Amino acid sequence: SQQGEEDPQALSIQEGENATMNCSYKTSINNLQWYRQNSGRGLVHLILIRSNEREKHSGRLRVTLDTSKKSSSLLITASRAADTASYFCATDATGNNRLAFGKGNQVVVIP
Amino acid sequence: KAGVTQTPRYLIKTRGQQVTLSCSPISGHRSVSWYQQTPGQGLQFLFEYFSETQRNKGNFPGRFSGRQFSNSRSEMNVSTLELGDSALYLCASRGSLETQYFGPGTRLLVL
C-alpha cells in the first residue's frame, strides 16, 4: 500500500462540529504535510509537521504526529461549509521533495 | 507574490499525439515537481527539477519527460498519448523551506 495513507473514510458532519482524519505511513520521514483539494482543483497547503515535532496548530487546524506508530491526525475544529473538500496527507521520506500522497479523505460539512 | 501558474488549464488530445504542459513557479523558487492525479492511482510523483537538472524521477515510462529553464519555469511532455494518461497534472514549487506550493493543475483528456 501507499506511503501516506489516510483511513479510507468519508466524513459528513454538521457545521460547527469537529472533523478528525488519520494518516499512516510506512517508512521514516523528514516531514508530513496536509493538503486540501476542492473539486479536483489544485492542492492547498495546510500545515507541515517535522519528524521531531509532535503537535502543531494553525488556526482551526491541529496536527499530531506519532513517529513510533507512523501515524498522523488532522483535526479541524468548529467546521464550516467552506471546509468541504478532500484532505490529503503527504510524506517526505527522503528530504528531496518527493512527496508520497495518501488516497485522500472526503469531508462534507453540512450547513 | 503570485502563486504557481500552469498552462493550459484544460486540454483535449487524441491517442498517439503528444502534449506539452507548462508551469511557472513562485518567484524565487528553484525547485519544480510534477505530479499526476487520477481517480484510480491517486497522486503520483512524476519528477522534480532543480536549477535545470532533474533531481528525482518517479516510476513512469519514458514517454513522460520534462525540463526546466534558467528562469525556473518548467515544462513536461508526454509523447504517444494513451487513454490512461487522462489525468490532472499538478506542478509544485518549493523555495528554501520544505513546503511545496501547488498550481491549479492542467486537466488532460485523451480521447
Coordinates of N, CA and C in Angstrom, one line a residue:
Chain A
S1 N 0.8 -1.2 0.0 CA 0.0 0.0 0.0 C 0.9 1.2 0.0
Q2 N 0.2 2.4 -0.2 CA 1.0 3.6 -0.4 C 1.5 4.2 0.9
Q3 N 2.7 4.9 0.7 CA 3.1 5.7 1.8 C 2.1 6.8 2.0
G4 N 1.9 7.2 3.3 CA 1.0 8.3 3.5 C -0.4 7.9 3.1
E5 N -1.0 7.0 3.9 CA -2.3 6.5 3.5 C -3.3 6.9 4.6
E6 N -4.4 7.6 4.2 CA -5.4 8.0 5.2 C -6.3 6.9 5.4
D7 N -7.0 6.9 6.6 CA -8.1 6.0 6.8 C -9.1 6.3 5.7
P8 N -9.5 5.2 5.0 CA -10.4 5.4 3.8 C -11.8 5.7 4.2
Q9 N -12.0 6.9 4.8 CA -13.4 7.2 5.2 C -13.8 8.6 4.7
A10 N -15.1 8.6 4.4 CA -15.7 9.9 4.0 C -16.5 10.4 5.2
L11 N -16.2 11.7 5.6 CA -16.9 12.2 6.7 C -18.0 13.2 6.3
S12 N -19.1 13.1 7.0 CA -20.2 14.0 6.8 C -20.6 14.5 8.1
I13 N -20.3 15.8 8.3 CA -20.6 16.4 9.7 C -21.4 17.7 9.5
Q14 N -22.0 18.1 10.7 CA -22.7 19.3 10.7 C -21.7 20.5 11.0
E15 N -22.1 21.6 10.4 CA -21.3 22.8 10.6 C -21.2 23.1 12.1
G16 N -19.9 23.4 12.6 CA -19.7 23.6 14.0 C -19.1 22.4 14.7
E17 N -19.2 21.3 14.1 CA -18.6 20.1 14.7 C -17.1 20.0 14.3
N18 N -16.4 19.1 15.0 CA -15.0 18.9 14.7 C -14.9 17.7 13.7
A19 N -13.9 17.7 12.9 CA -13.6 16.6 12.0 C -12.2 16.1 12.2
T20 N -12.0 14.8 12.3 CA -10.7 14.2 12.5 C -10.4 13.2 11.4
M21 N -9.2 13.4 10.9 CA -8.7 12.4 9.9 C -7.4 11.8 10.3
N22 N -7.2 10.6 9.9 CA -5.9 9.9 10.3 C -5.1 9.5 9.0
C23 N -3.8 9.4 9.2 CA -2.9 9.1 8.2 C -1.8 8.2 8.7
S24 N -1.6 7.1 8.0 CA -0.5 6.2 8.4 C 0.6 6.1 7.3
Y25 N 1.8 5.8 7.7 CA 2.8 5.7 6.7 C 3.8 4.6 7.1
K26 N 4.7 4.2 6.2 CA 5.4 3.0 6.5 C 6.9 3.2 6.7
T27 N 7.5 4.3 6.1 CA 8.9 4.4 6.3 C 9.3 5.7 7.1
S28 N 10.5 5.9 7.4 CA 10.9 7.1 8.2 C 10.7 8.3 7.3
I29 N 10.4 9.4 8.0 CA 10.0 10.6 7.2 C 10.8 11.8 7.8
N30 N 11.0 12.8 6.9 CA 11.5 14.1 7.3 C 10.4 15.0 7.8
N31 N 9.3 14.9 7.1 CA 8.2 15.7 7.5 C 6.9 15.1 6.9
L32 N 5.8 15.6 7.4 CA 4.5 15.2 6.9 C 3.7 16.4 6.6
Q33 N 3.0 16.5 5.5 CA 2.2 17.7 5.1 C 0.8 17.3 4.9
W34 N -0.1 18.2 5.2 CA -1.5 18.0 4.9 C -1.9 19.1 3.9
Y35 N -2.7 18.6 2.9 CA -3.2 19.5 1.9 C -4.7 19.3 1.8
R36 N -5.4 20.4 1.2 CA -6.8 20.4 0.9 C -7.0 20.5 -0.6
Q37 N -8.0 19.8 -1.1 CA -8.3 20.0 -2.5 C -9.8 20.1 -2.7
N38 N -10.2 21.2 -3.4 CA -11.6 21.4 -3.7 C -11.9 21.0 -5.1
S39 N -12.9 20.0 -5.2 CA -13.4 19.7 -6.5 C -12.4 19.5 -7.6
G40 N -11.4 18.7 -7.4 CA -10.4 18.4 -8.4 C -9.5 19.5 -8.8
R41 N -9.4 20.5 -8.0 CA -8.6 21.7 -8.3 C -7.2 21.5 -7.7
G42 N -6.4 22.5 -7.7 CA -5.1 22.4 -7.1 C -5.1 22.1 -5.6
L43 N -3.9 21.7 -5.1 CA -3.8 21.4 -3.7 C -3.4 22.7 -2.9
V44 N -4.1 22.9 -1.8 CA -3.8 24.0 -1.0 C -3.0 23.5 0.3
H45 N -1.8 24.0 0.5 CA -1.1 23.5 1.7 C -1.7 24.0 3.0
L46 N -1.9 23.1 3.9 CA -2.5 23.5 5.2 C -1.5 23.6 6.3
I47 N -0.6 22.6 6.4 CA 0.3 22.5 7.6 C 1.4 21.5 7.3
L48 N 2.5 21.8 7.8 CA 3.7 20.8 7.8 C 4.1 20.6 9.2
I49 N 4.4 19.3 9.5 CA 4.9 18.9 10.8 C 6.2 18.1 10.5
R50 N 7.3 18.5 11.2 CA 8.5 17.8 11.0 C 8.6 16.6 11.9
S51 N 9.5 15.7 11.6 CA 9.6 14.4 12.3 C 9.9 14.6 13.8
N52 N 10.5 15.7 14.1 CA 10.9 15.9 15.5 C 9.8 16.7 16.3
E53 N 8.7 16.9 15.6 CA 7.6 17.6 16.3 C 6.5 16.7 16.6
R54 N 5.7 16.9 17.6 CA 4.6 16.0 18.0 C 3.3 16.6 17.7
E55 N 3.2 17.9 17.8 CA 1.9 18.6 17.6 C 2.1 20.0 17.0
K56 N 1.2 20.4 16.2 CA 1.3 21.7 15.6 C -0.1 22.3 15.4
H57 N -0.2 23.6 15.6 CA -1.5 24.3 15.4 C -1.4 25.3 14.3
S58 N -2.5 25.5 13.6 CA -2.6 26.6 12.7 C -4.1 27.0 12.6
G59 N -4.5 28.1 13.2 CA -5.9 28.5 13.2 C -6.7 27.4 13.8
R60 N -7.7 26.9 13.0 CA -8.6 25.9 13.5 C -8.1 24.4 13.2
L61 N -6.8 24.4 12.8 CA -6.2 23.1 12.5 C -5.3 22.7 13.6
R62 N -5.3 21.4 13.9 CA -4.4 20.8 14.8 C -3.9 19.5 14.2
V63 N -2.6 19.4 14.1 CA -2.0 18.2 13.6 C -1.1 17.5 14.6
T64 N -1.2 16.2 14.7 CA -0.3 15.5 15.6 C 0.5 14.5 14.8
L65 N 1.6 14.1 15.3 CA 2.5 13.2 14.6 C 3.0 12.2 15.7
D66 N 2.9 10.9 15.4 CA 3.4 9.9 16.3 C 4.4 9.0 15.4
T67 N 5.6 9.3 15.5 CA 6.6 8.6 14.7 C 6.8 7.2 15.1
S68 N 6.5 6.9 16.4 CA 6.6 5.5 16.8 C 5.5 4.6 16.2
K69 N 4.4 5.2 16.0 CA 3.3 4.5 15.3 C 3.2 4.8 13.9
K70 N 4.0 5.7 13.4 CA 4.0 6.1 12.0 C 2.6 6.5 11.6
S71 N 2.1 7.5 12.4 CA 0.7 8.0 12.1 C 0.6 9.4 12.4
S72 N -0.4 10.1 11.8 CA -0.6 11.5 12.0 C -2.2 11.7 12.0
S73 N -2.6 12.7 12.6 CA -4.0 13.1 12.6 C -4.2 14.5 12.3
L74 N -5.2 14.9 11.6 CA -5.6 16.3 11.4 C -7.0 16.5 12.0
L75 N -7.0 17.5 12.8 CA -8.3 17.9 13.4 C -8.7 19.3 12.9
I76 N -9.9 19.4 12.4 CA -10.4 20.7 12.1 C -11.5 21.0 13.1
T77 N -11.3 22.1 13.8 CA -12.4 22.4 14.8 C -13.4 23.4 14.3
A78 N -14.6 23.4 14.9 CA -15.6 24.3 14.5 C -15.8 24.4 13.0
S79 N -16.0 23.3 12.4 CA -16.0 23.2 10.9 C -17.1 24.2 10.3
R80 N -16.7 24.5 9.1 CA -17.6 25.4 8.3 C -17.9 24.8 6.9
A81 N -18.9 25.2 6.3 CA -19.3 24.7 5.0 C -18.1 24.8 4.0
A82 N -17.4 25.9 4.1 CA -16.2 26.1 3.2 C -15.1 25.0 3.5
D83 N -15.2 24.3 4.5 CA -14.2 23.2 4.8 C -14.5 22.0 4.0
T84 N -15.6 21.9 3.3 CA -15.9 20.8 2.4 C -14.9 20.6 1.4
A85 N -14.2 19.5 1.4 CA -13.1 19.3 0.4 C -12.5 17.9 0.7
S86 N -11.5 17.5 -0.1 CA -10.8 16.3 0.1 C -9.5 16.7 0.8
Y87 N -9.1 15.9 1.8 CA -7.9 16.2 2.5 C -6.8 15.1 2.3
F88 N -5.6 15.5 2.0 CA -4.6 14.5 1.7 C -3.4 14.7 2.7
C89 N -2.8 13.6 3.1 CA -1.6 13.7 3.8 C -0.5 13.3 2.8
A90 N 0.7 13.9 3.0 CA 1.8 13.5 2.1 C 3.1 13.5 2.9
T91 N 3.9 12.5 2.7 CA 5.1 12.3 3.5 C 6.3 12.6 2.6
D92 N 7.3 13.2 3.2 CA 8.6 13.5 2.5 C 9.6 12.6 3.2
A93 N 9.9 11.5 2.6 CA 10.7 10.5 3.3 C 12.2 10.7 3.0
T94 N 12.5 11.4 2.0 CA 13.9 11.5 1.6 C 14.5 12.9 1.8
G95 N 13.6 13.8 1.9 CA 14.0 15.2 2.0 C 14.3 15.8 0.6
N96 N 13.9 15.1 -0.4 CA 14.2 15.5 -1.8 C 12.9 15.9 -2.5
N97 N 12.0 16.4 -1.8 CA 10.7 16.9 -2.4 C 9.9 15.8 -3.1
R98 N 10.1 14.6 -2.9 CA 9.3 13.6 -3.5 C 8.2 13.2 -2.5
L99 N 7.1 13.9 -2.6 CA 6.0 13.6 -1.7 C 5.2 12.4 -2.1
A100 N 4.9 11.6 -1.1 CA 4.1 10.4 -1.3 C 2.7 10.7 -0.7
F101 N 1.7 10.7 -1.5 CA 0.4 11.0 -1.0 C -0.5 9.8 -0.7
G102 N -1.4 10.1 0.3 CA -2.4 9.1 0.6 C -3.6 9.3 -0.4
K103 N -4.6 8.4 -0.2 CA -5.7 8.4 -1.1 C -6.7 9.6 -0.9
G104 N -6.6 10.2 0.2 CA -7.5 11.4 0.5 C -8.7 11.0 1.3
N105 N -9.2 12.0 2.0 CA -10.4 11.8 2.9 C -11.3 12.9 2.4
Q106 N -12.5 12.5 2.0 CA -13.5 13.5 1.6 C -14.4 13.9 2.8
V107 N -14.4 15.2 3.0 CA -15.1 15.8 4.2 C -16.3 16.6 3.6
V108 N -17.5 16.4 4.1 CA -18.6 17.2 3.7 C -19.2 17.9 5.0
V109 N -19.2 19.2 5.0 CA -19.7 19.9 6.1 C -21.1 20.5 5.7
I110 N -22.1 20.0 6.4 CA -23.5 20.4 6.1 C -23.9 21.7 6.9
P111 N -24.3 22.7 6.1 CA -24.6 24.0 6.8 C -25.8 23.8 7.8
Chain B
K1 N 3.2 37.7 -3.4 CA 3.8 37.0 -4.5 C 2.8 36.3 -5.3
A2 N 2.9 36.2 -6.6 CA 2.0 35.4 -7.4 C 2.2 33.9 -7.1
G3 N 1.2 33.1 -7.2 CA 1.3 31.7 -6.9 C 1.8 31.0 -8.1
V4 N 1.8 29.7 -8.1 CA 2.2 28.8 -9.1 C 1.2 28.9 -10.3
T5 N 1.6 29.1 -11.5 CA 0.7 29.1 -12.6 C 1.0 27.9 -13.5
Q6 N -0.1 27.4 -14.1 CA 0.0 26.3 -15.1 C -0.8 26.6 -16.3
T7 N -0.2 26.3 -17.4 CA -1.0 26.5 -18.7 C -0.7 25.2 -19.6
P8 N -1.7 24.9 -20.4 CA -3.1 25.4 -20.3 C -3.8 24.8 -19.1
R9 N -5.0 25.2 -18.8 CA -5.8 24.6 -17.7 C -6.5 23.4 -18.2
Y10 N -6.9 23.3 -19.4 CA -7.6 22.2 -19.9 C -7.1 21.8 -21.3
L11 N -7.1 20.6 -21.6 CA -6.5 20.1 -22.9 C -7.2 18.8 -23.3
I12 N -7.6 18.7 -24.6 CA -8.1 17.5 -25.1 C -7.2 17.1 -26.3
K13 N -6.8 15.8 -26.2 CA -5.9 15.3 -27.2 C -6.4 13.9 -27.6
T14 N -5.9 13.4 -28.7 CA -6.3 12.0 -29.1 C -5.1 11.1 -28.9
R15 N -5.4 9.8 -28.9 CA -4.3 8.8 -28.7 C -3.2 9.0 -29.7
G16 N -2.0 8.8 -29.3 CA -0.9 8.9 -30.2 C -0.3 10.3 -30.3
Q17 N -1.0 11.3 -30.0 CA -0.5 12.7 -30.0 C 0.5 12.9 -28.9
Q18 N 1.1 14.0 -28.9 CA 2.0 14.4 -27.8 C 1.5 15.7 -27.2
V19 N 1.9 16.0 -26.0 CA 1.4 17.2 -25.3 C 2.5 17.8 -24.5
T20 N 2.5 19.1 -24.4 CA 3.4 19.8 -23.5 C 2.7 20.7 -22.6
L21 N 3.0 20.6 -21.3 CA 2.4 21.4 -20.2 C 3.4 22.3 -19.6
S22 N 3.0 23.5 -19.2 CA 3.9 24.4 -18.7 C 3.6 24.8 -17.2
C23 N 4.6 25.1 -16.5 CA 4.5 25.5 -15.1 C 5.4 26.7 -14.8
S24 N 4.9 27.7 -14.2 CA 5.7 28.8 -13.7 C 5.7 28.8 -12.2
P25 N 6.9 28.6 -11.6 CA 6.9 28.5 -10.1 C 6.7 29.9 -9.5
I26 N 6.6 29.9 -8.2 CA 6.6 31.2 -7.4 C 8.0 31.8 -7.6
S27 N 8.0 33.1 -7.7 CA 9.2 33.9 -8.0 C 10.2 33.5 -6.9
G28 N 11.4 33.2 -7.3 CA 12.5 32.9 -6.3 C 12.6 31.4 -6.0
H29 N 11.6 30.6 -6.4 CA 11.6 29.2 -6.1 C 12.4 28.5 -7.3
R30 N 13.3 27.6 -6.9 CA 14.1 27.0 -7.9 C 13.7 25.5 -8.1
S31 N 12.9 24.9 -7.3 CA 12.5 23.5 -7.4 C 11.1 23.4 -7.9
V32 N 10.9 22.6 -8.9 CA 9.6 22.4 -9.5 C 9.4 20.9 -9.6
S33 N 8.3 20.4 -9.1 CA 7.9 19.0 -9.1 C 6.6 18.8 -9.9
W34 N 6.5 17.7 -10.5 CA 5.3 17.4 -11.2 C 4.6 16.1 -10.6
Y35 N 3.3 16.1 -10.6 CA 2.5 15.0 -10.1 C 1.3 14.8 -11.0
Q36 N 1.0 13.5 -11.1 CA -0.2 13.1 -11.9 C -1.3 12.6 -10.9
Q37 N -2.5 13.1 -11.1 CA -3.6 12.7 -10.2 C -4.7 12.0 -11.1
T38 N -5.0 10.8 -10.8 CA -6.1 10.0 -11.4 C -7.0 9.4 -10.3
P39 N -8.2 9.1 -10.7 CA -9.1 8.5 -9.7 C -8.6 7.2 -9.2
G40 N -8.0 6.4 -10.1 CA -7.6 5.1 -9.7 C -6.3 5.0 -9.0
Q41 N -5.3 5.8 -9.4 CA -3.9 5.8 -8.8 C -3.7 6.9 -7.8
G42 N -4.6 7.8 -7.7 CA -4.3 9.0 -6.8 C -3.2 9.9 -7.3
L43 N -2.5 10.5 -6.4 CA -1.5 11.4 -6.7 C -0.1 10.7 -6.7
Q44 N 0.5 10.8 -7.9 CA 1.8 10.1 -8.0 C 2.8 11.1 -8.5
F45 N 4.0 11.0 -8.0 CA 5.1 11.8 -8.3 C 5.7 11.5 -9.6
L46 N 5.9 12.5 -10.5 CA 6.5 12.2 -11.8 C 8.0 12.5 -11.8
F47 N 8.4 13.8 -11.5 CA 9.8 14.1 -11.5 C 9.9 15.5 -10.8
E48 N 11.2 15.8 -10.5 CA 11.5 17.1 -9.8 C 12.7 17.7 -10.5
Y49 N 12.6 19.0 -10.7 CA 13.8 19.7 -11.3 C 14.2 20.8 -10.4
F50 N 15.5 21.0 -10.3 CA 16.2 22.0 -9.5 C 17.3 22.6 -10.3
S51 N 17.3 23.9 -10.5 CA 18.4 24.5 -11.3 C 18.6 23.8 -12.6
E52 N 17.6 23.6 -13.3 CA 17.6 23.0 -14.7 C 18.0 21.5 -14.7
T53 N 18.2 20.9 -13.6 CA 18.6 19.5 -13.5 C 17.5 18.6 -12.9
Q54 N 17.3 17.5 -13.5 CA 16.3 16.5 -13.0 C 16.9 15.9 -11.7
R55 N 16.3 16.1 -10.6 CA 16.9 15.6 -9.4 C 16.3 14.3 -8.9
N56 N 15.0 14.1 -9.3 CA 14.2 12.9 -8.8 C 13.3 12.5 -10.0
K57 N 13.1 11.2 -10.0 CA 12.2 10.7 -11.1 C 11.3 9.6 -10.5
G58 N 10.0 9.7 -10.8 CA 9.1 8.7 -10.3 C 9.1 7.5 -11.3
N59 N 8.1 6.6 -11.0 CA 8.0 5.4 -11.7 C 7.1 5.5 -12.9
F60 N 7.5 6.3 -13.9 CA 6.6 6.5 -15.1 C 7.5 6.1 -16.3
P61 N 6.8 5.7 -17.4 CA 7.5 5.3 -18.6 C 8.3 6.5 -19.2
G62 N 9.2 6.2 -20.1 CA 10.0 7.2 -20.7 C 9.2 8.2 -21.6
R63 N 7.9 7.9 -21.9 CA 7.1 8.8 -22.6 C 6.9 10.1 -21.9
F64 N 7.1 10.1 -20.6 CA 6.9 11.3 -19.7 C 8.3 11.9 -19.5
S65 N 8.4 13.1 -19.9 CA 9.7 13.8 -19.8 C 9.5 15.2 -19.4
G66 N 10.5 15.9 -19.0 CA 10.4 17.3 -18.5 C 11.7 18.0 -18.7
R67 N 11.6 19.3 -18.5 CA 12.8 20.1 -18.5 C 12.5 21.4 -17.7
Q68 N 13.6 22.0 -17.3 CA 13.4 23.3 -16.6 C 14.4 24.3 -17.2
F69 N 13.9 25.5 -17.3 CA 14.6 26.6 -17.9 C 15.4 27.4 -16.9
S70 N 16.2 28.3 -17.4 CA 17.1 29.1 -16.4 C 16.2 30.0 -15.5
N71 N 15.0 30.3 -16.0 CA 14.2 31.2 -15.1 C 13.3 30.3 -14.2
S72 N 13.6 29.0 -14.1 CA 12.9 28.1 -13.2 C 11.6 27.6 -13.8
R73 N 11.1 28.2 -14.8 CA 9.9 27.7 -15.5 C 10.1 26.2 -15.9
S74 N 9.1 25.4 -15.9 CA 9.3 24.0 -16.3 C 8.2 23.6 -17.2
E75 N 8.6 22.6 -18.1 CA 7.6 22.0 -19.0 C 7.7 20.5 -18.8
M76 N 6.5 19.9 -19.0 CA 6.6 18.4 -19.0 C 5.9 18.0 -20.4
N77 N 6.4 16.9 -20.9 CA 6.0 16.5 -22.2 C 5.5 15.0 -22.1
V78 N 4.4 14.7 -22.7 CA 4.0 13.3 -22.8 C 3.9 13.0 -24.3
S79 N 4.6 12.0 -24.7 CA 4.5 11.6 -26.1 C 3.7 10.3 -26.2
T80 N 3.2 10.1 -27.4 CA 2.4 8.9 -27.8 C 1.3 8.7 -26.7
L81 N 0.4 9.7 -26.6 CA -0.6 9.6 -25.5 C -1.4 8.4 -25.6
E82 N -1.7 7.9 -24.4 CA -2.6 6.8 -24.2 C -3.8 7.2 -23.4
L83 N -4.9 6.5 -23.5 CA -6.1 6.8 -22.8 C -5.9 7.0 -21.3
G84 N -5.0 6.1 -20.8 CA -4.7 6.2 -19.3 C -3.9 7.4 -18.9
D85 N -3.5 8.2 -19.8 CA -2.8 9.4 -19.4 C -3.7 10.5 -19.1
S86 N -5.0 10.3 -19.3 CA -6.0 11.3 -18.9 C -5.9 11.5 -17.4
A87 N -5.7 12.7 -17.0 CA -5.4 13.0 -15.6 C -5.4 14.5 -15.3
L88 N -5.3 14.8 -14.0 CA -5.0 16.2 -13.6 C -3.5 16.2 -13.3
Y89 N -2.8 17.1 -14.0 CA -1.3 17.2 -13.8 C -1.0 18.4 -13.0
L90 N -0.4 18.2 -11.9 CA -0.1 19.3 -11.0 C 1.4 19.6 -10.9
C91 N 1.7 20.8 -10.8 CA 3.1 21.1 -10.6 C 3.2 21.9 -9.2
A92 N 4.3 21.7 -8.6 CA 4.5 22.3 -7.3 C 5.9 23.0 -7.3
S93 N 6.0 24.1 -6.6 CA 7.3 24.8 -6.5 C 7.7 24.9 -5.0
R94 N 8.9 24.9 -4.8 CA 9.4 24.9 -3.4 C 10.6 25.9 -3.4
G95 N 10.6 26.7 -2.3 CA 11.7 27.6 -2.0 C 12.7 27.0 -1.1
S96 N 13.2 27.7 -0.1 CA 14.2 27.3 0.8 C 13.6 26.4 1.9
L97 N 12.3 26.5 2.1 CA 11.7 25.7 3.2 C 11.1 24.4 2.6
E98 N 10.6 23.5 3.4 CA 10.1 22.2 2.9 C 8.8 22.3 2.2
T99 N 8.0 23.3 2.4 CA 6.7 23.3 1.9 C 6.6 23.4 0.4
Q100 N 5.8 22.6 -0.3 CA 5.6 22.6 -1.7 C 4.2 23.3 -2.0
Y101 N 4.3 24.3 -2.9 CA 3.1 25.0 -3.2 C 2.6 24.6 -4.6
F102 N 1.3 24.2 -4.7 CA 0.8 23.6 -5.9 C 0.1 24.6 -6.8
G103 N 0.2 24.4 -8.1 CA -0.6 25.2 -9.0 C -2.0 24.6 -9.2
P104 N -2.8 25.2 -10.0 CA -4.2 24.8 -10.2 C -4.4 23.5 -11.0
G105 N -3.3 23.2 -11.7 CA -3.3 21.9 -12.5 C -3.7 22.1 -13.9
T106 N -3.4 21.2 -14.7 CA -3.8 21.0 -16.1 C -4.6 19.7 -16.2
R107 N -5.8 19.9 -16.7 CA -6.7 18.7 -16.8 C -6.5 18.2 -18.3
L108 N -6.0 17.0 -18.4 CA -5.8 16.5 -19.8 C -6.8 15.3 -20.0
L109 N -7.4 15.4 -21.1 CA -8.3 14.3 -21.5 C -7.8 13.8 -22.8
V110 N -7.6 12.5 -22.9 CA -7.1 11.8 -24.1 C -8.3 10.9 -24.6
L111 N -8.6 11.2 -25.9 CA -9.7 10.5 -26.5 C -9.2 9.5 -27.5

